[in-house]
Amino acid sequence: MLLRIMFVVKTLARQNLAFCGSSGKIGEDGNGNFLSFIEILADFDPVMIEHLRRFKTRATRFHYLINKIQNELTALLANEIKAMIIKKIQGARYYSVIIDCTPDISHHEQMTVVTRCVDV
């Protein structure tokens, strides 16, 4: 079940889609992409069907469907990607770094870092 949730988080992050909607409850309209994907999985996958049944009947306290878990999984994926990028740069003979800053509409500086390396 946790693997399925991880794949939903990974897919939404890869597609740069919003996770949460106006509602955070299973079965309600406007509950966001994450819970909608979970509901779709539950239409076909027996593991998710059982998980949502246990969640709805309060047979389990640990359902892993709240936004805190989504944020933690996203942070874990981001850290893994950063580690892979750093490893690749450290192994490269030549690399360059470009940094650019610009203020956003709320006057906070937003920094963009572009790293390029030769991968032989």
PDB file of C-alpha atoms in Angstrom:
ATOM      1  CA  MET A   1       0.000   0.000   0.000  1.00  0.00           C
ATOM      2  CA  LEU A   2       2.814   2.392   0.889  1.00  0.00           C
ATOM      3  CA  LEU A   3       4.543   1.617  -2.408  1.00  0.00           C
ATOM      4  CA  ARG A   4       1.383   2.599  -4.283  1.00  0.00           C
ATOM      5  CA  ILE A   5       1.159   5.875  -2.374  1.00  0.00           C
ATOM      6  CA  MET A   6       4.830   6.544  -3.154  1.00  0.00           C
ATOM      7  CA  PHE A   7       4.207   6.014  -6.865  1.00  0.00           C
ATOM      8  CA  VAL A   8       1.266   8.449  -6.783  1.00  0.00           C
ATOM      9  CA  VAL A   9       3.472  11.076  -5.085  1.00  0.00           C
ATOM     10  CA  LYS A  10       6.263  10.428  -7.591  1.00  0.00           C
ATOM     11  CA  THR A  11       3.895  10.750 -10.562  1.00  0.00           C
ATOM     12  CA  LEU A  12       2.311  13.983  -9.341  1.00  0.00           C
ATOM     13  CA  ALA A  13       5.730  15.493  -8.593  1.00  0.00           C
ATOM     14  CA  ARG A  14       7.126  14.437 -11.979  1.00  0.00           C
ATOM     15  CA  GLN A  15       4.149  16.001 -13.775  1.00  0.00           C
ATOM     16  CA  ASN A  16       4.356  19.142 -11.593  1.00  0.00           C
ATOM     17  CA  LEU A  17       0.714  18.770 -10.516  1.00  0.00           C
ATOM     18  CA  ALA A  18      -0.871  20.108  -7.346  1.00  0.00           C
ATOM     19  CA  PHE A  19      -1.450  17.526  -4.628  1.00  0.00           C
ATOM     20  CA  CYS A  20      -4.209  19.048  -2.503  1.00  0.00           C
ATOM     21  CA  GLY A  21      -7.583  20.460  -3.410  1.00  0.00           C
ATOM     22  CA  SER A  22     -10.158  22.448  -1.505  1.00  0.00           C
ATOM     23  CA  SER A  23     -11.157  19.359   0.485  1.00  0.00           C
ATOM     24  CA  GLY A  24      -8.889  16.844   2.157  1.00  0.00           C
ATOM     25  CA  LYS A  25     -11.359  13.992   2.508  1.00  0.00           C
ATOM     26  CA  ILE A  26     -11.768  10.800   0.509  1.00  0.00           C
ATOM     27  CA  GLY A  27     -14.958  10.695  -1.533  1.00  0.00           C
ATOM     28  CA  GLU A  28     -15.612  14.441  -1.610  1.00  0.00           C
ATOM     29  CA  ASP A  29     -15.538  16.650  -4.672  1.00  0.00           C
ATOM     30  CA  GLY A  30     -12.481  18.878  -4.921  1.00  0.00           C
ATOM     31  CA  ASN A  31     -10.268  16.639  -2.809  1.00  0.00           C
ATOM     32  CA  GLY A  32      -7.253  17.167  -5.069  1.00  0.00           C
ATOM     33  CA  ASN A  33      -5.127  15.097  -7.386  1.00  0.00           C
ATOM     34  CA  PHE A  34      -3.486  12.940  -4.715  1.00  0.00           C
ATOM     35  CA  LEU A  35      -6.705  11.641  -3.172  1.00  0.00           C
ATOM     36  CA  SER A  36      -8.309  11.355  -6.610  1.00  0.00           C
ATOM     37  CA  PHE A  37      -5.464   9.097  -7.761  1.00  0.00           C
ATOM     38  CA  ILE A  38      -5.829   7.032  -4.593  1.00  0.00           C
ATOM     39  CA  GLU A  39      -9.566   6.648  -5.283  1.00  0.00           C
ATOM     40  CA  ILE A  40      -8.843   5.595  -8.876  1.00  0.00           C
ATOM     41  CA  LEU A  41      -6.354   2.993  -7.652  1.00  0.00           C
ATOM     42  CA  ALA A  42      -8.968   1.725  -5.227  1.00  0.00           C
ATOM     43  CA  ASP A  43     -11.303   1.066  -8.160  1.00  0.00           C
ATOM     44  CA  PHE A  44      -8.907  -1.570  -9.526  1.00  0.00           C
ATOM     45  CA  ASP A  45      -6.383  -2.580  -6.881  1.00  0.00           C
ATOM     46  CA  PRO A  46      -7.469  -4.982  -4.097  1.00  0.00           C
ATOM     47  CA  VAL A  47      -4.762  -3.664  -1.744  1.00  0.00           C
ATOM     48  CA  MET A  48      -6.034  -0.089  -2.027  1.00  0.00           C
ATOM     49  CA  ILE A  49      -9.653  -1.249  -1.801  1.00  0.00           C
ATOM     50  CA  GLU A  50      -8.867  -2.906   1.526  1.00  0.00           C
ATOM     51  CA  HIS A  51      -6.835   0.069   2.741  1.00  0.00           C
ATOM     52  CA  LEU A  52      -9.639   2.550   2.029  1.00  0.00           C
ATOM     53  CA  ARG A  53     -12.198   0.218   3.598  1.00  0.00           C
ATOM     54  CA  ARG A  54     -10.118   0.063   6.790  1.00  0.00           C
ATOM     55  CA  PHE A  55      -9.657   3.849   6.681  1.00  0.00           C
ATOM     56  CA  LYS A  56     -13.372   4.553   6.275  1.00  0.00           C
ATOM     57  CA  THR A  57     -14.383   2.129   9.038  1.00  0.00           C
ATOM     58  CA  ARG A  58     -11.616   3.487  11.285  1.00  0.00           C
ATOM     59  CA  ALA A  59     -10.127   0.003  11.628  1.00  0.00           C
ATOM     60  CA  THR A  60      -6.657   1.552  11.354  1.00  0.00           C
ATOM     61  CA  ARG A  61      -5.157   4.762  12.677  1.00  0.00           C
ATOM     62  CA  PHE A  62      -2.339   4.804  10.117  1.00  0.00           C
ATOM     63  CA  HIS A  63      -3.629   5.591   6.642  1.00  0.00           C
ATOM     64  CA  TYR A  64      -0.769   7.699   5.171  1.00  0.00           C
ATOM     65  CA  LEU A  65      -3.173   9.886   3.217  1.00  0.00           C
ATOM     66  CA  ILE A  66      -2.676  13.262   4.928  1.00  0.00           C
ATOM     67  CA  ASN A  67      -0.703  16.133   3.413  1.00  0.00           C
ATOM     68  CA  LYS A  68       2.090  15.788   5.999  1.00  0.00           C
ATOM     69  CA  ILE A  69       2.944  12.346   4.583  1.00  0.00           C
ATOM     70  CA  GLN A  70       2.774  13.718   1.027  1.00  0.00           C
ATOM     71  CA  ASN A  71       5.254  16.452   1.973  1.00  0.00           C
ATOM     72  CA  GLU A  72       7.590  13.960   3.657  1.00  0.00           C
ATOM     73  CA  LEU A  73       7.560  11.638   0.649  1.00  0.00           C
ATOM     74  CA  THR A  74       8.189  14.567  -1.698  1.00  0.00           C
ATOM     75  CA  ALA A  75      11.121  15.689   0.470  1.00  0.00           C
ATOM     76  CA  LEU A  76      12.569  12.148   0.439  1.00  0.00           C
ATOM     77  CA  LEU A  77      12.348  12.038  -3.353  1.00  0.00           C
ATOM     78  CA  ALA A  78      13.940  15.492  -3.628  1.00  0.00           C
ATOM     79  CA  ASN A  79      16.830  14.480  -1.371  1.00  0.00           C
ATOM     80  CA  GLU A  80      17.429  11.326  -3.419  1.00  0.00           C
ATOM     81  CA  ILE A  81      17.443  13.313  -6.666  1.00  0.00           C
ATOM     82  CA  LYS A  82      19.847  15.882  -5.190  1.00  0.00           C
ATOM     83  CA  ALA A  83      22.181  13.098  -4.082  1.00  0.00           C
ATOM     84  CA  MET A  84      22.139  11.580  -7.584  1.00  0.00           C
ATOM     85  CA  ILE A  85      22.899  14.974  -9.175  1.00  0.00           C
ATOM     86  CA  ILE A  86      25.752  15.655  -6.740  1.00  0.00           C
ATOM     87  CA  LYS A  87      27.219  12.204  -7.380  1.00  0.00           C
ATOM     88  CA  LYS A  88      27.072  12.770 -11.132  1.00  0.00           C
ATOM     89  CA  ILE A  89      28.747  16.200 -10.835  1.00  0.00           C
ATOM     90  CA  GLN A  90      31.469  14.841  -8.558  1.00  0.00           C
ATOM     91  CA  GLY A  91      32.217  12.126 -11.110  1.00  0.00           C
ATOM     92  CA  ALA A  92      32.320  14.548 -14.041  1.00  0.00           C
ATOM     93  CA  ARG A  93      35.605  15.934 -15.258  1.00  0.00           C
ATOM     94  CA  TYR A  94      34.068  19.198 -16.467  1.00  0.00           C
ATOM     95  CA  TYR A  95      31.044  21.015 -15.126  1.00  0.00           C
ATOM     96  CA  SER A  96      29.600  24.519 -14.933  1.00  0.00           C
ATOM     97  CA  VAL A  97      27.197  26.257 -12.589  1.00  0.00           C
ATOM     98  CA  ILE A  98      24.944  29.167 -13.537  1.00  0.00           C
ATOM     99  CA  ILE A  99      23.031  31.020 -10.816  1.00  0.00           C
ATOM    100  CA  ASP A 100      20.405  33.683 -11.431  1.00  0.00           C
ATOM    101  CA  CYS A 101      18.212  35.546  -8.939  1.00  0.00           C
ATOM    102  CA  THR A 102      15.082  37.559  -9.531  1.00  0.00           C
ATOM    103  CA  PRO A 103      12.369  38.866  -7.196  1.00  0.00           C
ATOM    104  CA  ASP A 104       8.907  37.369  -7.474  1.00  0.00           C
ATOM    105  CA  ILE A 105       5.624  39.281  -7.195  1.00  0.00           C
ATOM    106  CA  SER A 106       5.878  39.333  -3.383  1.00  0.00           C
ATOM    107  CA  HIS A 107       9.422  40.786  -3.592  1.00  0.00           C
ATOM    108  CA  HIS A 108      11.161  37.622  -2.372  1.00  0.00           C
ATOM    109  CA  GLU A 109      14.324  36.628  -4.197  1.00  0.00           C
ATOM    110  CA  GLN A 110      13.949  33.430  -6.210  1.00  0.00           C
ATOM    111  CA  MET A 111      17.186  31.673  -7.121  1.00  0.00           C
ATOM    112  CA  THR A 112      17.643  29.382 -10.082  1.00  0.00           C
ATOM    113  CA  VAL A 113      20.662  27.085 -10.229  1.00  0.00           C
ATOM    114  CA  VAL A 114      21.577  25.385 -13.495  1.00  0.00           C
ATOM    115  CA  THR A 115      24.323  22.789 -13.453  1.00  0.00           C
ATOM    116  CA  ARG A 116      25.776  21.287 -16.588  1.00  0.00           C
ATOM    117  CA  CYS A 117      28.333  18.521 -16.718  1.00  0.00           C
ATOM    118  CA  VAL A 118      30.096  16.415 -19.310  1.00  0.00           C
ATOM    119  CA  ASP A 119      28.946  12.814 -19.001  1.00  0.00           C
ATOM    120  CA  VAL A 120      31.345  10.525 -20.846  1.00  0.00           C
TER     121      VAL A 120
END
